[in-house]
Amino acid sequence: NKEVIVVGAGLAGSEAAYQLAKRGIKVKLYEMKKVKKTEAHKSENFAELVCSNSLGADNLANASGLMKEELRRMDSLVIKSADNNRVPAGQALAVDRDGFSQEITDKLRNMENIEIIEEELTEIPEDKIVLIASGPLTSDALSKKIGEITHSDYLYFYDAAAPIVTLESINMDIAYRQSRYGKGDGEYINCPMDKEQYYNFYNALITAERAPLKAFEEEKIFDACMPVERIAMTGERTLVFGPLKPKGLINPKTDKMDYAVVQLRQDDKEGKLYNLVGFQTNLKWGEQKRVFSMIPGLENAEFIRYGVMHRNTFINSTQLLDESLKLKTKDNVYFAGQITGSEGYVSSVATGMMAAINIAHRLEGKTPFILDDRSAIGAMVKYITEDKKNFQPMGPNFGIIRSLDERIRDKKEKYSKISAIALEYLETKLDEIK
Ligand code: FAD
């Protein structure tokens, strides 16, 4: 029976409903806004941009720009509507948010194969294929059901993420590899600080500007995971006994223990990315760059993801989902959007697109449609579905896209070349989704 239930007409669900319907599949699209709104949604239209009206960079030297271009070439309704409602914003794709949402809403309401059901979905049906795209503020009743089918250990309600940097941007003339007390294989990268460096860093950290939290976030966050700047504020030397403790580490360059040490832990399978251990933070992104670049060894660090702290419902996709975004333990349930840990507007559209195509392929008896990590979309799906410890949501970035065999120093040139390869690769795959 070629009918699919899509839950949530946000960025992911709207794209998915369109992709399914245009392939001749009947869709029941559940959206609760008319009867119940989340803390962030205001309008009754679909694909509402809850905060910024920018979908990020729109040039090919940027990974979000590349992802958008890939989506365009795959006939994305959301990106097409963004293009049609573009407002001037330099290199970014910013939109008139009402026009954008209206266009998507009108399109979906008028598609023959889509039936819109303006209710909260509270039970996950067993007898139909269901795509859950209910977003970072999934309703409580549905969260509960998702918790049941995924085992609640794998369902999170807050992001408390530390920043991630690329290995190649860490200055290994200063930083060194070692595990505390010589246990393990030297898998940590350590950034040593002397007393003066520590106090300079400390003072910058406690006075740096923080991102405002919404009331519904402020309440719950801090018992979940304390941001590093808040720990710092409890005392000048608290960090030295906490996340920056130097004990058990001997700097091979001096054969001494340092005053403080920031540790970085591998974040991806290939070992190209490292996160700052214990540095979950609520500082503004520009401030994170300024303050964390004061850490010796990170002066030129390339931050591919900044730390964040906010309310965010997401599942541990790395354990739960296969490459087609289907739940490994349930044949009828797929996930897309921010709930999979694909972070931000454009990644949500991308996972919505990929889940829908894979559902369609399955119903048509075709093999799954998998893009590899040469493409921004493939790299995103790979990042969220491959096994890893400490999974945290991720947006589009070149740190997860396959790198070049050659070394190009100029970043713009390097990234433009990676994008050219991605688009060439995508061209060879488009026949599969015609
Ligand atoms: P959403 O777009 O949130 O769509 C989910 C939909 O599901 C909603 O319409 C909701 O009403 C509906 N729904 C939920 N539960 C049910 C249910 N049980 N039954 C029926 N319908 C249901 N990302 C950015 O890129 N830039 C930003 O500036 C930005 N700011 C943000 C600010 C806040 C406060 C929050 C919470 C998130 C922000 N994000 C931002 C992340 C943003 O939410 C996602 O990028 C994007 O909207 C996620 O798309 P989605 O389709 O997964 O979820």
GROMACS .gro file of C-alpha atoms and ligand atoms in nm:
model
  487
    1ASN     CA    1   0.000   0.000   0.000
    2LYS     CA    2   0.163   0.313  -0.130
    3GLU     CA    3   0.070   0.553   0.147
    4VAL     CA    4   0.315   0.722   0.377
    5ILE     CA    5   0.256   0.919   0.693
    6VAL     CA    6   0.480   1.221   0.732
    7VAL     CA    7   0.482   1.383   1.077
    8GLY     CA    8   0.560   1.755   1.084
    9ALA     CA    9   0.537   2.005   0.798
   10GLY     CA   10   0.858   2.182   0.890
   11LEU     CA   11   1.167   2.208   0.673
   12ALA     CA   12   1.224   1.832   0.650
   13GLY     CA   13   0.862   1.716   0.642
   14SER     CA   14   0.758   1.966   0.373
   15GLU     CA   15   1.042   1.859   0.146
   16ALA     CA   16   0.972   1.492   0.210
   17ALA     CA   17   0.597   1.522   0.144
   18TYR     CA   18   0.667   1.694  -0.187
   19GLN     CA   19   0.927   1.437  -0.295
   20LEU     CA   20   0.694   1.149  -0.215
   21ALA     CA   21   0.386   1.304  -0.371
   22LYS     CA   22   0.556   1.397  -0.693
   23ARG     CA   23   0.663   1.032  -0.724
   24GLY     CA   24   0.300   0.925  -0.714
   25ILE     CA   25   0.293   0.821  -0.350
   26LYS     CA   26  -0.001   0.915  -0.132
   27VAL     CA   27   0.100   1.118   0.173
   28LYS     CA   28  -0.083   1.192   0.495
   29LEU     CA   29   0.097   1.497   0.628
   30TYR     CA   30   0.038   1.559   0.999
   31GLU     CA   31   0.101   1.911   1.126
   32MET     CA   32  -0.021   2.019   1.469
   33LYS     CA   33   0.028   2.397   1.445
   34LYS     CA   34  -0.338   2.479   1.398
   35VAL     CA   35  -0.428   2.310   1.728
   36LYS     CA   36  -0.101   2.330   1.919
   37LYS     CA   37   0.212   2.537   1.865
   38THR     CA   38   0.562   2.469   1.993
   39GLU     CA   39   0.739   2.737   2.201
   40ALA     CA   40   0.912   2.870   1.889
   41HIS     CA   41   0.659   2.840   1.606
   42LYS     CA   42   0.427   3.138   1.549
   43SER     CA   43   0.247   3.096   1.217
   44GLU     CA   44   0.016   2.828   1.083
   45ASN     CA   45   0.207   2.796   0.758
   46PHE     CA   46   0.448   2.515   0.677
   47ALA     CA   47   0.829   2.529   0.667
   48GLU     CA   48   0.836   2.814   0.916
   49LEU     CA   49   1.179   2.961   0.983
   50VAL     CA   50   1.168   2.993   1.360
   51CYS     CA   51   1.463   3.226   1.394
   52SER     CA   52   1.695   3.372   1.131
   53ASN     CA   53   1.550   3.433   0.785
   54SER     CA   54   1.879   3.326   0.630
   55LEU     CA   55   1.943   2.977   0.501
   56GLY     CA   56   2.315   3.049   0.513
   57ALA     CA   57   2.581   3.095   0.248
   58ASP     CA   58   2.495   3.042  -0.115
   59ASN     CA   59   2.834   3.007  -0.279
   60LEU     CA   60   3.034   2.698  -0.360
   61ALA     CA   61   3.331   2.783  -0.138
   62ASN     CA   62   3.095   2.711   0.153
   63ALA     CA   63   2.958   2.370   0.253
   64SER     CA   64   2.607   2.502   0.318
   65GLY     CA   65   2.618   2.665  -0.025
   66LEU     CA   66   2.723   2.333  -0.177
   67MET     CA   67   2.444   2.150   0.001
   68LYS     CA   68   2.190   2.399  -0.132
   69GLU     CA   69   2.320   2.356  -0.486
   70GLU     CA   70   2.296   1.977  -0.454
   71LEU     CA   71   1.938   2.014  -0.332
   72ARG     CA   72   1.855   2.247  -0.622
   73ARG     CA   73   1.978   1.987  -0.866
   74MET     CA   74   1.764   1.725  -0.694
   75ASP     CA   75   1.453   1.943  -0.742
   76SER     CA   76   1.408   2.056  -0.384
   77LEU     CA   77   1.079   2.236  -0.325
   78VAL     CA   78   1.218   2.419  -0.022
   79ILE     CA   79   1.527   2.554  -0.196
   80LYS     CA   80   1.325   2.649  -0.504
   81SER     CA   81   1.082   2.843  -0.284
   82ALA     CA   82   1.378   3.008  -0.108
   83ASP     CA   83   1.522   3.114  -0.443
   84ASN     CA   84   1.184   3.254  -0.545
   85ASN     CA   85   1.155   3.456  -0.223
   86ARG     CA   86   1.513   3.573  -0.194
   87VAL     CA   87   1.589   3.907  -0.029
   88PRO     CA   88   1.923   4.088  -0.066
   89ALA     CA   89   2.178   3.943   0.179
   90GLY     CA   90   2.517   3.947   0.009
   91GLN     CA   91   2.646   3.595  -0.034
   92ALA     CA   92   2.373   3.438   0.175
   93LEU     CA   93   2.037   3.300   0.073
   94ALA     CA   94   1.799   3.498   0.293
   95VAL     CA   95   1.427   3.496   0.228
   96ASP     CA   96   1.107   3.681   0.292
   97ARG     CA   97   0.999   3.428   0.552
   98ASP     CA   98   0.624   3.471   0.502
   99GLY     CA   99   0.643   3.452   0.123
  100PHE     CA  100   0.868   3.148   0.149
  101SER     CA  101   0.639   2.961   0.388
  102GLN     CA  102   0.330   3.062   0.195
  103GLU     CA  103   0.466   2.929  -0.132
  104ILE     CA  104   0.551   2.592   0.024
  105THR     CA  105   0.216   2.574   0.205
  106ASP     CA  106   0.020   2.652  -0.113
  107LYS     CA  107   0.214   2.398  -0.312
  108LEU     CA  108   0.161   2.117  -0.061
  109ARG     CA  109  -0.205   2.198  -0.002
  110ASN     CA  110  -0.269   2.178  -0.375
  111MET     CA  111  -0.089   1.854  -0.451
  112GLU     CA  112  -0.330   1.580  -0.539
  113ASN     CA  113  -0.140   1.310  -0.349
  114ILE     CA  114  -0.115   1.500  -0.023
  115GLU     CA  115  -0.380   1.494   0.246
  116ILE     CA  116  -0.312   1.739   0.526
  117ILE     CA  117  -0.419   1.642   0.874
  118GLU     CA  118  -0.399   1.932   1.115
  119GLU     CA  119  -0.361   1.737   1.435
  120GLU     CA  120  -0.093   1.633   1.676
  121LEU     CA  121   0.018   1.278   1.602
  122THR     CA  122   0.051   1.098   1.934
  123GLU     CA  123   0.079   0.732   1.833
  124ILE     CA  124   0.325   0.593   1.583
  125PRO     CA  125   0.123   0.368   1.349
  126GLU     CA  126   0.245   0.010   1.311
  127ASP     CA  127   0.086  -0.075   0.980
  128LYS     CA  128   0.210   0.209   0.758
  129ILE     CA  129   0.540   0.362   0.666
  130VAL     CA  130   0.592   0.666   0.890
  131LEU     CA  131   0.848   0.941   0.845
  132ILE     CA  132   0.903   1.131   1.168
  133ALA     CA  133   1.012   1.488   1.095
  134SER     CA  134   0.873   1.659   1.401
  135GLY     CA  135   1.179   1.871   1.466
  136PRO     CA  136   1.376   1.996   1.766
  137LEU     CA  137   1.056   2.080   1.953
  138THR     CA  138   0.870   1.754   1.895
  139SER     CA  139   0.553   1.746   2.107
  140ASP     CA  140   0.577   1.573   2.443
  141ALA     CA  141   0.333   1.294   2.358
  142LEU     CA  142   0.521   1.202   2.043
  143SER     CA  143   0.859   1.234   2.218
  144LYS     CA  144   0.737   0.979   2.466
  145LYS     CA  145   0.645   0.735   2.191
  146ILE     CA  146   0.977   0.794   2.017
  147GLY     CA  147   1.147   0.726   2.350
  148GLU     CA  148   0.964   0.395   2.369
  149ILE     CA  149   1.061   0.272   2.025
  150THR     CA  150   1.420   0.398   2.040
  151HIS     CA  151   1.480   0.321   2.411
  152SER     CA  152   1.507   0.649   2.593
  153ASP     CA  153   1.883   0.627   2.639
  154TYR     CA  154   1.902   0.718   2.276
  155LEU     CA  155   1.673   1.021   2.289
  156TYR     CA  156   1.808   1.359   2.398
  157PHE     CA  157   1.633   1.681   2.486
  158TYR     CA  158   1.920   1.927   2.498
  159ASP     CA  159   2.218   2.012   2.294
  160ALA     CA  160   2.512   2.076   2.516
  161ALA     CA  161   2.780   2.056   2.257
  162ALA     CA  162   3.144   2.152   2.268
  163PRO     CA  163   3.313   2.313   1.966
  164ILE     CA  164   3.484   2.095   1.707
  165VAL     CA  165   3.800   2.188   1.517
  166THR     CA  166   3.984   2.025   1.229
  167LEU     CA  167   4.300   1.830   1.308
  168GLU     CA  168   4.492   2.000   1.029
  169SER     CA  169   4.433   2.340   1.187
  170ILE     CA  170   4.577   2.243   1.528
  171ASN     CA  171   4.934   2.362   1.583
  172MET     CA  172   5.113   2.038   1.677
  173ASP     CA  173   5.436   2.229   1.743
  174ILE     CA  174   5.263   2.333   2.065
  175ALA     CA  175   4.999   2.064   2.124
  176TYR     CA  176   5.096   1.702   2.187
  177ARG     CA  177   4.932   1.360   2.186
  178GLN     CA  178   4.902   1.175   2.515
  179SER     CA  179   4.646   0.997   2.734
  180ARG     CA  180   4.619   1.086   3.100
  181TYR     CA  181   4.841   0.870   3.325
  182GLY     CA  182   4.970   0.696   3.013
  183LYS     CA  183   4.648   0.497   2.994
  184GLY     CA  184   4.530   0.434   2.640
  185ASP     CA  185   4.702   0.498   2.314
  186GLY     CA  186   4.774   0.867   2.326
  187GLU     CA  187   4.442   0.934   2.164
  188TYR     CA  188   4.399   1.279   2.315
  189ILE     CA  189   4.552   1.598   2.182
  190ASN     CA  190   4.664   1.824   2.467
  191CYS     CA  191   4.697   2.200   2.452
  192PRO     CA  192   4.923   2.313   2.739
  193MET     CA  193   4.895   2.645   2.924
  194ASP     CA  194   5.135   2.817   3.161
  195LYS     CA  195   4.998   3.027   3.447
  196GLU     CA  196   4.990   3.353   3.255
  197GLN     CA  197   4.822   3.195   2.954
  198TYR     CA  198   4.566   3.034   3.183
  199TYR     CA  199   4.472   3.359   3.356
  200ASN     CA  200   4.449   3.549   3.028
  201PHE     CA  201   4.222   3.279   2.894
  202TYR     CA  202   4.021   3.261   3.215
  203ASN     CA  203   3.954   3.635   3.221
  204ALA     CA  204   3.849   3.637   2.858
  205LEU     CA  205   3.620   3.340   2.918
  206ILE     CA  206   3.427   3.480   3.211
  207THR     CA  207   3.377   3.819   3.049
  208ALA     CA  208   3.286   3.694   2.700
  209GLU     CA  209   2.942   3.763   2.561
  210ARG     CA  210   2.687   3.484   2.585
  211ALA     CA  211   2.402   3.394   2.358
  212PRO     CA  212   2.063   3.471   2.509
  213LEU     CA  213   1.861   3.170   2.612
  214LYS     CA  214   1.489   3.145   2.571
  215ALA     CA  215   1.295   3.114   2.897
  216PHE     CA  216   1.199   2.754   2.823
  217GLU     CA  217   1.565   2.674   2.775
  218GLU     CA  218   1.707   2.856   3.077
  219GLU     CA  219   1.495   2.651   3.316
  220LYS     CA  220   1.618   2.312   3.224
  221ILE     CA  221   1.959   2.338   3.072
  222PHE     CA  222   2.187   2.389   3.360
  223ASP     CA  223   2.126   2.080   3.556
  224ALA     CA  224   2.172   1.883   3.233
  225CYS     CA  225   2.519   2.002   3.144
  226MET     CA  226   2.707   2.299   3.279
  227PRO     CA  227   2.868   2.536   3.026
  228VAL     CA  228   3.241   2.586   3.069
  229GLU     CA  229   3.201   2.961   3.131
  230ARG     CA  230   2.960   2.890   3.415
  231ILE     CA  231   3.199   2.641   3.572
  232ALA     CA  232   3.472   2.904   3.541
  233MET     CA  233   3.262   3.160   3.726
  234THR     CA  234   3.245   2.944   4.036
  235GLY     CA  235   3.613   3.016   4.112
  236GLU     CA  236   3.940   3.122   3.952
  237ARG     CA  237   4.094   2.781   3.971
  238THR     CA  238   3.786   2.557   3.936
  239LEU     CA  239   3.874   2.476   3.576
  240VAL     CA  240   4.223   2.366   3.677
  241PHE     CA  241   4.062   2.102   3.897
  242GLY     CA  242   3.795   2.027   3.636
  243PRO     CA  243   3.807   2.011   3.257
  244LEU     CA  244   4.150   2.180   3.236
  245LYS     CA  245   4.325   1.968   3.494
  246PRO     CA  246   4.688   1.899   3.405
  247LYS     CA  247   4.731   1.596   3.634
  248GLY     CA  248   4.859   1.281   3.472
  249LEU     CA  249   4.994   1.465   3.169
  250ILE     CA  250   5.363   1.536   3.112
  251ASN     CA  251   5.444   1.778   2.832
  252PRO     CA  252   5.704   1.595   2.618
  253LYS     CA  253   5.848   1.929   2.507
  254THR     CA  254   5.942   2.031   2.863
  255ASP     CA  255   5.912   1.700   3.052
  256LYS     CA  256   5.700   1.886   3.306
  257MET     CA  257   5.337   1.906   3.407
  258ASP     CA  258   5.174   2.222   3.274
  259TYR     CA  259   4.964   2.468   3.475
  260ALA     CA  260   4.650   2.374   3.282
  261VAL     CA  261   4.571   2.158   2.981
  262VAL     CA  262   4.282   2.164   2.736
  263GLN     CA  263   4.219   1.818   2.595
  264LEU     CA  264   4.079   1.744   2.252
  265ARG     CA  265   3.912   1.416   2.165
  266GLN     CA  266   3.866   1.257   1.823
  267ASP     CA  267   3.518   1.318   1.690
  268ASP     CA  268   3.490   1.129   1.361
  269LYS     CA  269   3.594   0.788   1.238
  270GLU     CA  270   3.871   0.915   1.010
  271GLY     CA  271   4.019   1.133   1.283
  272LYS     CA  272   3.997   1.462   1.093
  273LEU     CA  273   3.788   1.632   1.361
  274TYR     CA  274   3.849   1.694   1.732
  275ASN     CA  275   3.619   1.830   2.002
  276LEU     CA  276   3.728   2.034   2.302
  277VAL     CA  277   3.658   1.809   2.599
  278GLY     CA  278   3.429   1.967   2.859
  279PHE     CA  279   3.380   2.283   2.655
  280GLN     CA  280   3.004   2.281   2.616
  281THR     CA  281   2.933   2.650   2.604
  282ASN     CA  282   2.677   2.916   2.550
  283LEU     CA  283   2.913   3.189   2.431
  284LYS     CA  284   2.825   3.368   2.108
  285TRP     CA  285   2.999   3.209   1.811
  286GLY     CA  286   3.226   3.504   1.739
  287GLU     CA  287   3.328   3.503   2.106
  288GLN     CA  288   3.403   3.132   2.094
  289LYS     CA  289   3.639   3.192   1.806
  290ARG     CA  290   3.808   3.480   1.985
  291VAL     CA  291   3.839   3.319   2.328
  292PHE     CA  292   3.910   2.958   2.230
  293SER     CA  293   4.173   3.070   1.978
  294MET     CA  294   4.366   3.194   2.285
  295ILE     CA  295   4.427   2.830   2.379
  296PRO     CA  296   4.789   2.752   2.285
  297GLY     CA  297   4.788   2.530   1.977
  298LEU     CA  298   4.447   2.656   1.864
  299GLU     CA  299   4.560   3.002   1.749
  300ASN     CA  300   4.459   2.920   1.389
  301ALA     CA  301   4.201   2.655   1.467
  302GLU     CA  302   3.927   2.609   1.213
  303PHE     CA  303   3.600   2.569   1.400
  304ILE     CA  304   3.370   2.350   1.196
  305ARG     CA  305   3.107   2.356   1.466
  306TYR     CA  306   3.068   2.592   1.757
  307GLY     CA  307   2.941   2.488   2.094
  308VAL     CA  308   2.571   2.532   2.160
  309MET     CA  309   2.328   2.487   2.442
  310HIS     CA  310   1.965   2.473   2.358
  311ARG     CA  311   1.654   2.270   2.376
  312ASN     CA  312   1.676   2.016   2.097
  313THR     CA  313   1.504   1.683   2.068
  314PHE     CA  314   1.723   1.440   1.880
  315ILE     CA  315   1.782   1.069   1.863
  316ASN     CA  316   2.114   0.893   1.858
  317SER     CA  317   2.100   0.825   1.486
  318THR     CA  318   2.449   0.677   1.490
  319GLN     CA  319   2.307   0.377   1.676
  320LEU     CA  320   1.950   0.381   1.557
  321LEU     CA  321   1.933   0.458   1.185
  322ASP     CA  322   2.063   0.288   0.874
  323GLU     CA  323   2.192   0.477   0.572
  324SER     CA  324   1.843   0.512   0.427
  325LEU     CA  325   1.739   0.688   0.752
  326LYS     CA  326   1.521   0.395   0.853
  327LEU     CA  327   1.510   0.276   1.212
  328LYS     CA  328   1.721  -0.040   1.227
  329THR     CA  329   1.482  -0.209   1.468
  330LYS     CA  330   1.154  -0.117   1.297
  331ASP     CA  331   1.090  -0.159   0.930
  332ASN     CA  332   0.817   0.100   0.899
  333VAL     CA  333   0.975   0.401   1.075
  334TYR     CA  334   1.205   0.659   0.915
  335PHE     CA  335   1.342   0.985   1.059
  336ALA     CA  336   1.440   1.314   0.897
  337GLY     CA  337   1.522   1.671   0.993
  338GLN     CA  338   1.681   1.809   1.303
  339ILE     CA  339   1.556   1.516   1.512
  340THR     CA  340   1.819   1.300   1.337
  341GLY     CA  341   2.100   1.534   1.448
  342SER     CA  342   2.130   1.695   1.106
  343GLU     CA  343   2.150   2.050   1.233
  344GLY     CA  344   1.992   2.361   1.086
  345TYR     CA  345   1.748   2.452   0.812
  346VAL     CA  346   1.937   2.323   0.509
  347SER     CA  347   2.053   1.992   0.660
  348SER     CA  348   1.694   1.931   0.765
  349VAL     CA  349   1.581   1.978   0.407
  350ALA     CA  350   1.859   1.742   0.295
  351THR     CA  351   1.764   1.457   0.529
  352GLY     CA  352   1.395   1.513   0.442
  353MET     CA  353   1.488   1.472   0.077
  354MET     CA  354   1.697   1.158   0.136
  355ALA     CA  355   1.447   0.982   0.362
  356ALA     CA  356   1.165   1.049   0.112
  357ILE     CA  357   1.362   0.923  -0.187
  358ASN     CA  358   1.455   0.610   0.004
  359ILE     CA  359   1.096   0.544   0.106
  360ALA     CA  360   0.988   0.594  -0.255
  361HIS     CA  361   1.260   0.359  -0.378
  362ARG     CA  362   1.154   0.098  -0.133
  363LEU     CA  363   0.789   0.120  -0.238
  364GLU     CA  364   0.896   0.102  -0.602
  365GLY     CA  365   1.117  -0.202  -0.535
  366LYS     CA  366   1.437  -0.014  -0.616
  367THR     CA  367   1.767  -0.026  -0.429
  368PRO     CA  368   1.832   0.247  -0.167
  369PHE     CA  369   1.962   0.580  -0.291
  370ILE     CA  370   2.288   0.643  -0.109
  371LEU     CA  371   2.519   0.936  -0.176
  372ASP     CA  372   2.874   0.903  -0.053
  373ASP     CA  373   3.079   1.163   0.132
  374ARG     CA  374   3.200   1.335  -0.183
  375SER     CA  375   2.868   1.523  -0.167
  376ALA     CA  376   2.760   1.750   0.119
  377ILE     CA  377   2.432   1.561   0.155
  378GLY     CA  378   2.602   1.221   0.153
  379ALA     CA  379   2.858   1.339   0.406
  380MET     CA  380   2.581   1.459   0.636
  381VAL     CA  381   2.390   1.131   0.622
  382LYS     CA  382   2.714   0.941   0.677
  383TYR     CA  383   2.805   1.160   0.976
  384ILE     CA  384   2.474   1.104   1.150
  385THR     CA  385   2.445   0.732   1.077
  386GLU     CA  386   2.797   0.598   1.122
  387ASP     CA  387   2.890   0.459   1.460
  388LYS     CA  388   3.056   0.710   1.695
  389LYS     CA  389   3.082   0.799   2.061
  390ASN     CA  390   2.949   1.129   2.195
  391PHE     CA  391   2.721   1.202   1.904
  392GLN     CA  392   2.623   1.566   1.874
  393PRO     CA  393   2.423   1.733   1.597
  394MET     CA  394   2.614   1.873   1.302
  395GLY     CA  395   2.548   2.120   1.022
  396PRO     CA  396   2.702   2.122   0.674
  397ASN     CA  397   3.080   2.168   0.676
  398PHE     CA  398   3.388   2.069   0.481
  399GLY     CA  399   3.531   1.881   0.779
  400ILE     CA  400   3.298   1.589   0.706
  401ILE     CA  401   3.308   1.603   0.326
  402ARG     CA  402   3.576   1.389   0.163
  403SER     CA  403   3.896   1.589   0.134
  404LEU     CA  404   4.116   1.627  -0.174
  405ASP     CA  405   4.415   1.402  -0.242
  406GLU     CA  406   4.625   1.709  -0.308
  407ARG     CA  407   4.699   1.988  -0.060
  408ILE     CA  408   4.572   2.331  -0.159
  409ARG     CA  409   4.658   2.611   0.081
  410ASP     CA  410   4.410   2.869  -0.037
  411LYS     CA  411   4.085   2.778   0.140
  412LYS     CA  412   3.853   2.929  -0.115
  413GLU     CA  413   4.026   2.744  -0.395
  414LYS     CA  414   4.032   2.420  -0.197
  415TYR     CA  415   3.664   2.432  -0.106
  416SER     CA  416   3.557   2.535  -0.456
  417LYS     CA  417   3.743   2.233  -0.591
  418ILE     CA  418   3.579   1.998  -0.339
  419SER     CA  419   3.242   2.143  -0.443
  420ALA     CA  420   3.317   2.092  -0.811
  421ILE     CA  421   3.394   1.725  -0.742
  422ALA     CA  422   3.075   1.693  -0.536
  423LEU     CA  423   2.856   1.831  -0.812
  424GLU     CA  424   3.025   1.620  -1.079
  425TYR     CA  425   2.965   1.314  -0.862
  426LEU     CA  426   2.602   1.409  -0.800
  427GLU     CA  427   2.543   1.439  -1.176
  428THR     CA  428   2.639   1.070  -1.212
  429LYS     CA  429   2.379   0.977  -0.949
  430LEU     CA  430   2.082   1.183  -1.068
  431ASP     CA  431   1.965   0.917  -1.315
  432GLU     CA  432   1.883   0.694  -1.018
  433ILE     CA  433   1.621   0.936  -0.890
  434LYS     CA  434   1.450   1.032  -1.214
  435FAD     P1  435   1.071   2.204   1.223
  435FAD     O1  436   1.099   2.297   1.112
  435FAD     O2  437   1.068   2.251   1.360
  435FAD     O3  438   0.936   2.128   1.188
  435FAD     C1  439   0.877   2.034   1.273
  435FAD     C2  440   0.727   2.048   1.263
  435FAD     O4  441   0.667   1.938   1.330
  435FAD     C3  442   0.674   2.173   1.329
  435FAD     O5  443   0.598   2.246   1.236
  435FAD     C4  444   0.591   2.122   1.446
  435FAD     O6  445   0.476   2.201   1.469
  435FAD     C5  446   0.553   1.984   1.399
  435FAD     N1  447   0.526   1.886   1.507
  435FAD     C6  448   0.598   1.861   1.619
  435FAD     N2  449   0.544   1.758   1.688
  435FAD     C7  450   0.433   1.718   1.618
  435FAD     C8  451   0.335   1.615   1.637
  435FAD     N3  452   0.338   1.533   1.741
  435FAD     N4  453   0.233   1.603   1.547
  435FAD     C9  454   0.228   1.686   1.438
  435FAD     N5  455   0.318   1.785   1.415
  435FAD    C10  456   0.420   1.799   1.504
  435FAD     N6  457   1.826   2.657   1.241
  435FAD    C11  458   1.892   2.738   1.153
  435FAD     O7  459   1.945   2.690   1.051
  435FAD     N7  460   1.899   2.871   1.176
  435FAD    C12  461   1.843   2.931   1.284
  435FAD     O8  462   1.849   3.053   1.299
  435FAD    C13  463   1.775   2.848   1.380
  435FAD     N8  464   1.719   2.900   1.494
  435FAD    C14  465   1.650   2.819   1.579
  435FAD    C15  466   1.587   2.874   1.693
  435FAD    C16  467   1.514   2.794   1.780
  435FAD    C17  468   1.447   2.854   1.901
  435FAD    C18  469   1.504   2.654   1.755
  435FAD    C19  470   1.424   2.565   1.845
  435FAD    C20  471   1.566   2.599   1.644
  435FAD    C21  472   1.639   2.679   1.557
  435FAD     N9  473   1.704   2.627   1.443
  435FAD    C22  474   1.769   2.708   1.353
  435FAD    C23  475   1.698   2.488   1.418
  435FAD    C24  476   1.570   2.469   1.336
  435FAD     O9  477   1.465   2.434   1.419
  435FAD    C25  478   1.590   2.367   1.233
  435FAD    O10  479   1.698   2.405   1.155
  435FAD    C26  480   1.474   2.338   1.141
  435FAD    O11  481   1.357   2.414   1.158
  435FAD    C27  482   1.447   2.195   1.165
  435FAD    O12  483   1.364   2.148   1.067
  435FAD     P2  484   1.269   2.027   1.100
  435FAD    O13  485   1.188   2.004   0.980
  435FAD    O14  486   1.348   1.916   1.154
  435FAD    O15  487   1.179   2.079   1.220
   0.00000   0.00000   0.00000
